[in-house]
Structures are given as structure tokens and as C-alpha cells.
Short mmCIF file of C-alpha atoms and ligand atoms in Angstrom, two decimals:
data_model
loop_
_atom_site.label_atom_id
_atom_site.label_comp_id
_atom_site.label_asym_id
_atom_site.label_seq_id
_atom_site.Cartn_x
_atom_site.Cartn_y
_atom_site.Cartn_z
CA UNK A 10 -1.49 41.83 1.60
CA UNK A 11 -4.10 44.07 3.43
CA UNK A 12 -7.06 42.92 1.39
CA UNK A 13 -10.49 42.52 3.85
CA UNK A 14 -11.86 39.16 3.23
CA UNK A 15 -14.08 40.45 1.34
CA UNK A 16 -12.05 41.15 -1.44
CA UNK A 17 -10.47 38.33 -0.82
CA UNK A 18 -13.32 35.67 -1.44
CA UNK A 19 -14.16 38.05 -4.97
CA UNK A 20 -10.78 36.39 -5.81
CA UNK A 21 -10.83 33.13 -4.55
CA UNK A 22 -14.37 32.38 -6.69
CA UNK A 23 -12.15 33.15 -9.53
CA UNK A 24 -9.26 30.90 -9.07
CA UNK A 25 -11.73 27.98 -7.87
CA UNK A 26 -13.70 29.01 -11.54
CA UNK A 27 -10.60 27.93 -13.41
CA UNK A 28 -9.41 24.86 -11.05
CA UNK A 29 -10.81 24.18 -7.69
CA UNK A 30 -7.83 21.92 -7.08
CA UNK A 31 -5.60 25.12 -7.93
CA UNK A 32 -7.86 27.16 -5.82
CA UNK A 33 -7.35 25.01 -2.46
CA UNK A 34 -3.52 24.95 -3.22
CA UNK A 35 -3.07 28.62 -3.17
CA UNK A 36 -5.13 29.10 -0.23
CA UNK A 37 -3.23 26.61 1.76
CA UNK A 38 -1.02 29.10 3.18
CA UNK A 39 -3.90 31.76 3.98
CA UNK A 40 -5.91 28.86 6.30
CA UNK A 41 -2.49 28.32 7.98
CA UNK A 42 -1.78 32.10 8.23
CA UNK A 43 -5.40 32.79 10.08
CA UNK A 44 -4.21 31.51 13.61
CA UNK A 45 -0.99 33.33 13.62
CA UNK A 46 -2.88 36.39 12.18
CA UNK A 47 -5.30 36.29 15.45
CA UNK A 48 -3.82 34.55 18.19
CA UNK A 49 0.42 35.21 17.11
CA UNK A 50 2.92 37.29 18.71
CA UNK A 51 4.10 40.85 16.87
CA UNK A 52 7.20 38.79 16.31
CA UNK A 53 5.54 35.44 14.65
CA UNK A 54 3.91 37.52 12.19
CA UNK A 55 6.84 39.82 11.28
CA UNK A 56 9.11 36.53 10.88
CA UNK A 57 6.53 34.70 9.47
CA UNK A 58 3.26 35.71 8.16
CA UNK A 59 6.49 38.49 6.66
CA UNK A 60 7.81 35.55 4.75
CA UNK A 61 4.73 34.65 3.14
CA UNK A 62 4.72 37.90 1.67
CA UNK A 63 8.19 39.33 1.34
CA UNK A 64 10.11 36.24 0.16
CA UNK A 65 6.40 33.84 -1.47
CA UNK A 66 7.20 30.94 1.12
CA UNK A 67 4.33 28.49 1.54
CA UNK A 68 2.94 27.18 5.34
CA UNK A 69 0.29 24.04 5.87
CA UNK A 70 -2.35 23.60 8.53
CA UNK A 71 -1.46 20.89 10.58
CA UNK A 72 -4.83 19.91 12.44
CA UNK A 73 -6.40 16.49 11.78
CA UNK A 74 -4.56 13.17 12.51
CA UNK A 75 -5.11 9.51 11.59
CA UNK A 76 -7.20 8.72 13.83
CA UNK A 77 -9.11 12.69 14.98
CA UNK A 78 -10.48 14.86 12.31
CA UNK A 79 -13.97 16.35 12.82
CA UNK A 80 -13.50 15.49 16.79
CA UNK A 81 -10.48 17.64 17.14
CA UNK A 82 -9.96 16.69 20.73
CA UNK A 83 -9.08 13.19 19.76
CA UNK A 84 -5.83 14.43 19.32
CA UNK A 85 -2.28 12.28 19.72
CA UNK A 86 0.03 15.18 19.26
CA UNK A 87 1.56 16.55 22.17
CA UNK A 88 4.54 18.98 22.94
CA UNK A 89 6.52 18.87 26.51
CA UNK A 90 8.87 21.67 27.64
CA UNK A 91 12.38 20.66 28.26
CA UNK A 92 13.92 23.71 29.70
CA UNK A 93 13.79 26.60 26.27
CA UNK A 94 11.95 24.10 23.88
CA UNK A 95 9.18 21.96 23.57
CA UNK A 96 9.70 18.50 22.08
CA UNK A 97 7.04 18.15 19.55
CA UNK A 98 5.74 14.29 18.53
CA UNK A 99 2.96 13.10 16.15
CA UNK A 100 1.37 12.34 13.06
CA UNK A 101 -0.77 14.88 11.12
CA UNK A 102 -2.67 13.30 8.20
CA UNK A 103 -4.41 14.95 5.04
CA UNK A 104 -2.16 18.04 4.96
CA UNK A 105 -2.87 20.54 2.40
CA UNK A 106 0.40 21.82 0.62
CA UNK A 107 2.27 19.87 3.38
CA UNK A 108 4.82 18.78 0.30
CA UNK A 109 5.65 22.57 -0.90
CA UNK A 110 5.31 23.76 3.37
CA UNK A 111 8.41 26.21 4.57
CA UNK A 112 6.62 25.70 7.61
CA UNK A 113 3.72 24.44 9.32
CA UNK A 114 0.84 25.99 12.39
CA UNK A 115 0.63 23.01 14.51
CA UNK A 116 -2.33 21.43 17.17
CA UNK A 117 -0.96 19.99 20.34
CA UNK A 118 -1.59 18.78 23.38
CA UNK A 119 0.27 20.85 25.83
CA UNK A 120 -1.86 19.19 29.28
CA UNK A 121 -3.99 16.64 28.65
CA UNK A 122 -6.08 16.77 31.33
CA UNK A 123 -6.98 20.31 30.47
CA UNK A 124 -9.03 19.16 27.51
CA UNK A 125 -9.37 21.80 24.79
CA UNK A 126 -7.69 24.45 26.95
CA UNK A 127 -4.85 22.50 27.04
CA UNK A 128 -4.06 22.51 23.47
CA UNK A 129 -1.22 24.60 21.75
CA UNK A 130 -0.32 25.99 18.71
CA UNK A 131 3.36 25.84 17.56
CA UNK A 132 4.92 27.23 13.98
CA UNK A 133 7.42 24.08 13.30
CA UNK A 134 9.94 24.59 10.43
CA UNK A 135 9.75 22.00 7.58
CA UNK A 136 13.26 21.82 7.79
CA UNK A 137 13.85 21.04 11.08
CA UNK A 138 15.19 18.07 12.35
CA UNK A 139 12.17 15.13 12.81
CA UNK A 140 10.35 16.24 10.62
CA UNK A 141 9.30 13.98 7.89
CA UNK A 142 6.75 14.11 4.90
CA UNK A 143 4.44 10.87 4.12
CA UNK A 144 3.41 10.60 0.02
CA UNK A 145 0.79 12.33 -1.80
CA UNK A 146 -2.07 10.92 -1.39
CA UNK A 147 -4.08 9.46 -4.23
CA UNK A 148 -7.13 12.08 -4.17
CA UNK A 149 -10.61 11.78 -6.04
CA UNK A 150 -10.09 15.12 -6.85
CA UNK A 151 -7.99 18.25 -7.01
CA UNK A 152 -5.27 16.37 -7.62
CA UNK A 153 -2.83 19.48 -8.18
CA UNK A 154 -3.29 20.01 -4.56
CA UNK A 155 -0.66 18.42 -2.69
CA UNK A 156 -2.07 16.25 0.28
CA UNK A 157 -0.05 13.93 2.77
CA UNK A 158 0.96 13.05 6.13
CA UNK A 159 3.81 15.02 8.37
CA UNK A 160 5.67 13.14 11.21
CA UNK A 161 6.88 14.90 14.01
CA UNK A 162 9.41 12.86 15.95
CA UNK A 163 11.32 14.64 18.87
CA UNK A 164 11.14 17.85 16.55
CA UNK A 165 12.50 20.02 19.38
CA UNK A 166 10.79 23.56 19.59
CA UNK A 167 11.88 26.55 20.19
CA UNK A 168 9.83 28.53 22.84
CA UNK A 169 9.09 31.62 21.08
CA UNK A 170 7.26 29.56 18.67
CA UNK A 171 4.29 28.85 21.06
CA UNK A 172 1.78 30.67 19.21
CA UNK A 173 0.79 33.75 20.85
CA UNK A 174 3.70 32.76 23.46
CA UNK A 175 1.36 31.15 25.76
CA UNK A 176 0.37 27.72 26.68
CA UNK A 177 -3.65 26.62 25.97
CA UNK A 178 -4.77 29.20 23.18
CA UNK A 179 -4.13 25.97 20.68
CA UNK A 180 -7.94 25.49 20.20
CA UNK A 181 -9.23 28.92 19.92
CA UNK A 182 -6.57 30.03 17.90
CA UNK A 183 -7.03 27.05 15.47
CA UNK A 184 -10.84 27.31 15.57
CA UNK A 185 -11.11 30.84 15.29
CA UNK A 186 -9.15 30.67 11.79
CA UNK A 187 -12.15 28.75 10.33
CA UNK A 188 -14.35 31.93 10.73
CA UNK A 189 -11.75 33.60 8.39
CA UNK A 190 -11.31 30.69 5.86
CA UNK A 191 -14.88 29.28 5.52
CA UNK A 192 -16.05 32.19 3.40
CA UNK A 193 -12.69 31.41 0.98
CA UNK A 194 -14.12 27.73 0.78
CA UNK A 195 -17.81 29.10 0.53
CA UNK A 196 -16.64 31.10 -2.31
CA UNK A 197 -14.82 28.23 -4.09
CA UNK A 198 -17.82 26.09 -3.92
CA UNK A 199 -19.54 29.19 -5.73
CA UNK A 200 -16.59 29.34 -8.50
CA UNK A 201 -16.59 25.50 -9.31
CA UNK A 202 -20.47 25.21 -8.90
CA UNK A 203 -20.26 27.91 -11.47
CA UNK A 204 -18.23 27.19 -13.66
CA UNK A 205 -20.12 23.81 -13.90
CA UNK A 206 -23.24 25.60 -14.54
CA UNK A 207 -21.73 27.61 -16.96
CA UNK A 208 -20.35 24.55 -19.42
CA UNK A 209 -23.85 23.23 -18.82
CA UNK A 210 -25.84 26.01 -20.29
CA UNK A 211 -23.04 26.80 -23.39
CA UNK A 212 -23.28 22.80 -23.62
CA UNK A 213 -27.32 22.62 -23.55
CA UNK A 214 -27.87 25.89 -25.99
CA UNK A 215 -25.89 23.50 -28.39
CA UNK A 216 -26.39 20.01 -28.16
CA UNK A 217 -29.76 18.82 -30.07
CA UNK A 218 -32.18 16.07 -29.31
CA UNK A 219 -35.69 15.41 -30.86
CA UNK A 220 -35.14 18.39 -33.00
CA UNK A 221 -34.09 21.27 -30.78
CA UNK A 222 -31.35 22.36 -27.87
CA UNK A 223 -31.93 20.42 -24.92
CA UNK A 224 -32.01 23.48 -23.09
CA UNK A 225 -35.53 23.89 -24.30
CA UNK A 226 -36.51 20.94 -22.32
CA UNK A 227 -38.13 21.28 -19.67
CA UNK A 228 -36.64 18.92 -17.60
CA UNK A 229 -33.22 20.35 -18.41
CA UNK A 230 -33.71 24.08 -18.03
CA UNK A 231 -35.11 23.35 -14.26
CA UNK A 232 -32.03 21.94 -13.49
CA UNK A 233 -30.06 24.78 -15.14
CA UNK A 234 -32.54 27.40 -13.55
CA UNK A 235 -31.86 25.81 -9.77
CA UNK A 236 -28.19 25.95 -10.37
CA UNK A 237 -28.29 29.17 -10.93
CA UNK A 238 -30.71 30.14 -7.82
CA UNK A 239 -28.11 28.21 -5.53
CA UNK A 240 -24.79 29.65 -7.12
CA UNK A 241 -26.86 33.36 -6.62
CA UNK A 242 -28.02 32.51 -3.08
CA UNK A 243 -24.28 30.55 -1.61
CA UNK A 244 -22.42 34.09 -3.34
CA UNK A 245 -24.86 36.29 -1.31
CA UNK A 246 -24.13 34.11 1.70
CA UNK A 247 -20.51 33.87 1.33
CA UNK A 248 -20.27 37.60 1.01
CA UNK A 249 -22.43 38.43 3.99
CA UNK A 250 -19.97 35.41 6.05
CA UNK A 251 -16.88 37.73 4.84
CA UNK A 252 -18.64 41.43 5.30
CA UNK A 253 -19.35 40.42 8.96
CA UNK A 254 -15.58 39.34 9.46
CA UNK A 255 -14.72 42.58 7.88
CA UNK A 256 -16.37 44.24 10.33
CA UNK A 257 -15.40 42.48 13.33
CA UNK A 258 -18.26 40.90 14.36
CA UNK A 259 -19.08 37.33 15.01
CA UNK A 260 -19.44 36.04 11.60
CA UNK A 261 -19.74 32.04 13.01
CA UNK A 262 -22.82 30.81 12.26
CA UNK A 263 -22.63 32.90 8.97
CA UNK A 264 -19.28 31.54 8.12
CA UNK A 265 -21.34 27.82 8.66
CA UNK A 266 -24.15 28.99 6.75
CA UNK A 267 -21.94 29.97 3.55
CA UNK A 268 -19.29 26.85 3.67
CA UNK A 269 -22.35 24.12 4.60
CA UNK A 270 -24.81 25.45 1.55
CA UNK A 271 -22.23 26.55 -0.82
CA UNK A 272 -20.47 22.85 -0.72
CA UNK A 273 -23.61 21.15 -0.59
CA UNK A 274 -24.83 23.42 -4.05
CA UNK A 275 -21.65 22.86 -5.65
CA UNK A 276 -21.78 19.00 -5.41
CA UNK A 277 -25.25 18.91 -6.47
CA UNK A 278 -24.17 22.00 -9.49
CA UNK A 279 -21.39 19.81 -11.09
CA UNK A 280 -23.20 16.16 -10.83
CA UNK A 281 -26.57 17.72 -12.57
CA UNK A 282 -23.43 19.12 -15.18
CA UNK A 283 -22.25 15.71 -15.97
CA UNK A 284 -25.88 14.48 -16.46
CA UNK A 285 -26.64 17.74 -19.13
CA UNK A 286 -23.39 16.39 -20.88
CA UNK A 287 -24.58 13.06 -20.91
CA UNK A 288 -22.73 10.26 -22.09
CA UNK A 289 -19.80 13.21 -22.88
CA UNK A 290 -19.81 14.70 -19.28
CA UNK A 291 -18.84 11.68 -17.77
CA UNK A 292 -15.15 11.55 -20.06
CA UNK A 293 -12.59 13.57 -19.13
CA UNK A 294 -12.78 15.66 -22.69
CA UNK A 295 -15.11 18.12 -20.93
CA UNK A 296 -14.59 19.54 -17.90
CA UNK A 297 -17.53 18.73 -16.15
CA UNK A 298 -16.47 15.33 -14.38
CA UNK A 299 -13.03 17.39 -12.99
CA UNK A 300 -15.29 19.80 -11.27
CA UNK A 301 -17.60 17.10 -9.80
CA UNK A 302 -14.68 15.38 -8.58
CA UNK A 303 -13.37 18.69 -7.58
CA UNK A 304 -16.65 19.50 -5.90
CA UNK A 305 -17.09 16.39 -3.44
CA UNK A 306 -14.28 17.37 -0.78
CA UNK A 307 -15.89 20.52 0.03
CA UNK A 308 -18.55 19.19 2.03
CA UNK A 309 -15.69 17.67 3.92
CA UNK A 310 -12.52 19.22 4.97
CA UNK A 311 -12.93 22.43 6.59
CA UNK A 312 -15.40 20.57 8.92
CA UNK A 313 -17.76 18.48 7.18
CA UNK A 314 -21.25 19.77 6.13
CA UNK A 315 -22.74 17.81 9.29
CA UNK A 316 -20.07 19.39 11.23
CA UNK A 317 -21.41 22.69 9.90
CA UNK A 318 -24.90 21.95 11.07
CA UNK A 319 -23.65 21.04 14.67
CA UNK A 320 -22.28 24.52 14.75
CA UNK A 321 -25.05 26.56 13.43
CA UNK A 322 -26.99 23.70 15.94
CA UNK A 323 -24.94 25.50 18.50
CA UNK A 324 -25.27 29.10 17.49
CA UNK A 325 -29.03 29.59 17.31
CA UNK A 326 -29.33 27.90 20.61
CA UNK A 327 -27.06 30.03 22.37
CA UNK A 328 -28.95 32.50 24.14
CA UNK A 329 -31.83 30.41 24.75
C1 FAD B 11 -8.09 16.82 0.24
C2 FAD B 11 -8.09 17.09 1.73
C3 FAD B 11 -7.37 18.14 2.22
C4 FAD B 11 -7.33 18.38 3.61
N1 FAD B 11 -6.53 19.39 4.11
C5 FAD B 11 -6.36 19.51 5.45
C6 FAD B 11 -5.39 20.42 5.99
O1 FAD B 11 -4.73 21.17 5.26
N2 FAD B 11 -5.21 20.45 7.34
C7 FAD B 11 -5.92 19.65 8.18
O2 FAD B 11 -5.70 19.74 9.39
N3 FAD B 11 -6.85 18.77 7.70
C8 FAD B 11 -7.06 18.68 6.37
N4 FAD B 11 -7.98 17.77 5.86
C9 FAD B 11 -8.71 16.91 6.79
C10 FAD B 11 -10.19 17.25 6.87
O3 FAD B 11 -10.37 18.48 7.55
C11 FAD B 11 -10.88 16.07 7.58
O4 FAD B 11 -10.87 14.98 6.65
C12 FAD B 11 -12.29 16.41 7.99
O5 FAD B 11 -12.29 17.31 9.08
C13 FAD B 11 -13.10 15.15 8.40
O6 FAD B 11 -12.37 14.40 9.33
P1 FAD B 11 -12.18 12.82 9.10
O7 FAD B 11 -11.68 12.63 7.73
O8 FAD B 11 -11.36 12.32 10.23
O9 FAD B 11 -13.65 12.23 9.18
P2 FAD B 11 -14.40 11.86 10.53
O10 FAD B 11 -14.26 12.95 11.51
O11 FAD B 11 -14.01 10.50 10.91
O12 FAD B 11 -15.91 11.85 10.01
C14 FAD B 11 -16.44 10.78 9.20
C15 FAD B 11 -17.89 11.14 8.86
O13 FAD B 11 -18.66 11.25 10.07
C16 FAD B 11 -19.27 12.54 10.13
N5 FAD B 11 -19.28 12.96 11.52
C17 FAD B 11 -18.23 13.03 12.39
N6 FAD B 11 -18.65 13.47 13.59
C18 FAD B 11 -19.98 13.71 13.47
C19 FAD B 11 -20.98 14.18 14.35
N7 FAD B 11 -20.70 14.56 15.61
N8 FAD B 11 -22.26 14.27 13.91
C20 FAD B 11 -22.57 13.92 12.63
N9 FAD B 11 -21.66 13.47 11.74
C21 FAD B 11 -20.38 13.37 12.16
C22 FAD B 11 -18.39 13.43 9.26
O14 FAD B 11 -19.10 14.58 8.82
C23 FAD B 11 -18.02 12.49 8.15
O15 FAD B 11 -19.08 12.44 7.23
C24 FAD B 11 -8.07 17.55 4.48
C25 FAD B 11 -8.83 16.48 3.96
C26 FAD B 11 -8.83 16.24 2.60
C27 FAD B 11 -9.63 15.08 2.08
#
């Protein structure tokens, strides 16, 4: 829709504020859109990025696999031409939206040997025939979000839907989308951590012990006061993560910064909420144990916070 991702991460920190789980489902489709948006052809993205828009269809990132998630490379999925096609087989696992998908940005192995540079995007059509949905998976959290498997068996693939319309782009097209969606995660790590923080204080201005509102202990307004630092400090780095982008510069190691510190802050935000509710936070009539269930998988998908390390490992050794 033409926002910069700027604007965009001022609205994702809203959504995530009301339901992180609602949050991740709406964004499914923006993740999935990032390769095709930087690595697609003109005609991919007028067919369909134009259908996300135009007509509100729904696409799922198609990455990790039973047995490869934070090593990529580990791979099964691989697509062989056969003469104006490719025939597409594998298993994706954990796939966001994959239930509600009009179509999916696939990883595959297009030459083995080649390692990463032989990997390949392909847009596959949920419709198409071999393709095949696994159930929803039973999720700690964010349970509106629809997770589960795809099959691809002897899905044949049309050639113009080679992302980008050439062979061995796979990688850096699906890698590069990260730098655009981490600041989206960042920023719903800030809207659950604050609406966690949020509940707490109303919660702790109200709630009496020993004669006053626990907030006036001690103990309980340093929690509430390093919530608040950390929500304050992952905004400023999400924003700075999405500002760079905006400007096209290399917004990596920021983008790592913002998702690693911002999930990390969030967990920690809505488990110190469920201890200021006490006995209460840990039902389900508040909504403090929803957002720390909410909370956990964002130190995980989208590469893992250790994953996130590795890469800012990476980045300030660079040019050494
Ligand atoms: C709810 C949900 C939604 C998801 N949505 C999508 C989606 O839409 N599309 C998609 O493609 N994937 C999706 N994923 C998958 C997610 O990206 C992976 O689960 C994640 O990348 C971790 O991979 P893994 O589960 O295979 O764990 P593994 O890679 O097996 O890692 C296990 C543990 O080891 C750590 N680890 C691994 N390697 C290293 C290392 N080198 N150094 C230090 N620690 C390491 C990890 O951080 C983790 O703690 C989703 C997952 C969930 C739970």
C-alpha cells in the first residue's frame, strides 16, 4: 500500500497491543510479500503482490522444514525443470497462515551442489495440484494464528514463477526479506511487552497489600520501572531498524538488534506481568498469561534470538 516501513511498524505495535497472535496473522502475507517485493519480476508483483492488494488474498512463507529451521541450508525441498516447469517436492513445517494461503513464496533446492547459491524461490498456488495442508498445530500461544505443515508432491511449476525468473537468487531473496520484516516483529514484541506493562501498572495502582497499592513497593515499581526502560529502548531500536530500510541502507545488524532485544524484553515484560497479578495473572481472566504465552515465540521464529546474535556476531566483524 506504499507505506515506508516505518509507518508500517507504528501500526504493527498496535495490532500486536491488542493480540500478538492477531498481529503475526495479519503480517503473514507482508513476510511472504518481502522476497517478491525485492528479488520478483515486474510481472510477479503485478499478478501477485496486485492480488494482495486489489482482491485481499493471503500468501505464507514457506522456509523451514521438519528437519532445517535456523540452518536453512539443511533443506529437503528441491524443484527440477522438466522442459516449461519445475516439479516442486517437499515438506514445509510451521507455516504461518499456511491454512488461509492463496499462495505460497517457496525455498528450494534448484542444484545441490551449489550450496546456498543454488537455492530458488518459486510462488506455488495453494490450489494447485500436490499441494496439501497438514493440521493446525497445537501452539503455546497465538493460537488465532494459523500454523501447519504444506506438502508439495510433484506440484508442477510453471517457469515464470521462478522468483525473479532466475535460478539461485532463492537464498538472498528469502534472507533479504528478514531485513524488511524483523522491525514488524521488533515492533510486536514492543506492542505485547506493552500492553503487558500497561495491565501491570493499572493492576498494581489498584490492588492493596499491607495497607497500600503494591505499586508503592519497592520491589514492584523496579520491575514496572525496567519494563518501561526496555519497551522505550526496543521502540527506539525498532524504529531506527525501519528508518535505515527506509532509506536504503543496510539496516542488518539493526534489524538483529531490534528483533533479538525487543523479543527478549517482551518475554521478560509479560512474565514479570503475571507475577504483579499474582495468583490472578496466572488465570486466564486477565490478560496477562495470553501475552506471556503470546510473548515466548518471538525469540524464536524469525530466527531465534541466538540466531540474531550470530548475525550481529557477523556484522561487527565484517570489516575487520
Ligand atoms: C508459531 C510459529 C510460526 C512460524 N512461522 C513460520 C513461517 O511462516 N514460515 C517459516 O518458514 N517458518 C516459520 N516458523 C519456523 C521458525 O522460523 C523456526 O521454528 C525457527 O527458525 C527455529 O527453527 P527450528 O524450530 O528448526 O529450531 P532449530 O533450528 O532446531 O533450533 C533449536 C534451538 O537451537 C538454537 N540454535 C540453532 N542453531 C544454533 C546456532 N548455530 N548457535 C546457537 N544456537 C542455535 C535455536 O536458537 C533454538 O534455540 C514458525 C515457527 C513457529 C513456532
Amino acid at each position: 500500500m506504499e507505506f515506508d516501513i516505518l509507518t508500517e511498524v507504528l501500526v504493527q505495535e498496535e495490532l500486536a497491543w491488542g493480540d500478538p497472535g492477531f498481529a503475526t496473522a495479519a503480517y503473514a502475507s507482508g513476510l511472504t510479500a518481502a522476497p517478491i517485493i525485492t528479488g520478483g519480476t515486474e510481472e510477479q508483483k503485478q499478478k501477485y503482490l496486485g492480488a494482495l492488494v486489489n482482491d485481499g488474498a493471503n500468501c505464507s512463507y514457506c522456509v523451514t522444514e521438519p528437519v532445517a529451521g535456523s540452518d536453512v541450508q539443511g533443506i529437503k525441498t528441491n524443484a527440477v525443470l522438466n522442459g516449461d516447469h519445475y516439479i516442486l517436492n517437499g515438506t514445509k513445517m510451521f507455516i504461518t497462515g499456511a491454512g488461509y494461503a492463496d499462495w505460497f513464496f517457496v525455498l528450494a533446492y534448484t542444484d545441490r551442489e551449489a550450496g546456498y547459491k543454488g537455492m530458488s524461490g518459486f510462488i506455488v498456488e495453494s490450489d494447485w495440484e500436490g499441494v496439501s495442508l497438514g493440521k493446525k498445530e497445537s501452539t503455546m500461544g497465538q493460537r488465532c494464528s494459523d500454523t501447519r505443515s504444506v506438502n508439495f508432491d510433484d506440484v508442477r511449476v510453471p517457469i515464470e514463477n521462478l522468483v525473479g525468473g532466475e535460478e539461485g537468487n532463492g537464498w538472498f531473496n528469502a534472507m533479504t526479506a528478514f531485513d524488511l520484516s524483523r522491525p514488524c516483529v521488533a515492533a510486536h514484541a514492543v506492542g505485547n511487552a506493552r500492553a503487558a506493562y500497561e495491565y501491570a501498572l493499572a493492576y498494581s495502582l489498584e490492588r492493596e497489600t499491607f495497607g497500600q497499592p503494591i505499586f508503592n513497593h519497592q520491589m514492584i515499581m523496579a520491575k514496572l520501572a525496567d519494563m518501561k526502560t526496555n519497551i522505550e529502548a526496543a521502540r527506539l531500536l525498532t524504529y531506527r531498524a525501519a528508518w535505515l530500510a527506509d532509506q536504503g541502507e543496510s539496516n542488518t545488524e539493526a534489524a538483529a538488534h531490534a528483533k533479538r532485544f525487543a523479543a527478549d524484553i517482551a518475554t521478560e515484560a509479560t512474565i514479570e506481568a503475571v507475577q504483579i497479578f499474582g495468583g490472578f495473572g496466572y488465570t486466564e481472566e486477565y490478560p496477562v498469561a495470553r501475552l506471556m504465552r503470546a510473548a515466548k515465540v518471538m525469540q524464536i521464529y524469525e530466527g531465534s534470538s541466538e540466531i540474531q546474535r550470530l548475525i550481529i556476531g557477523r556484522e561487527i566483524t565484517r570489516d575487520l
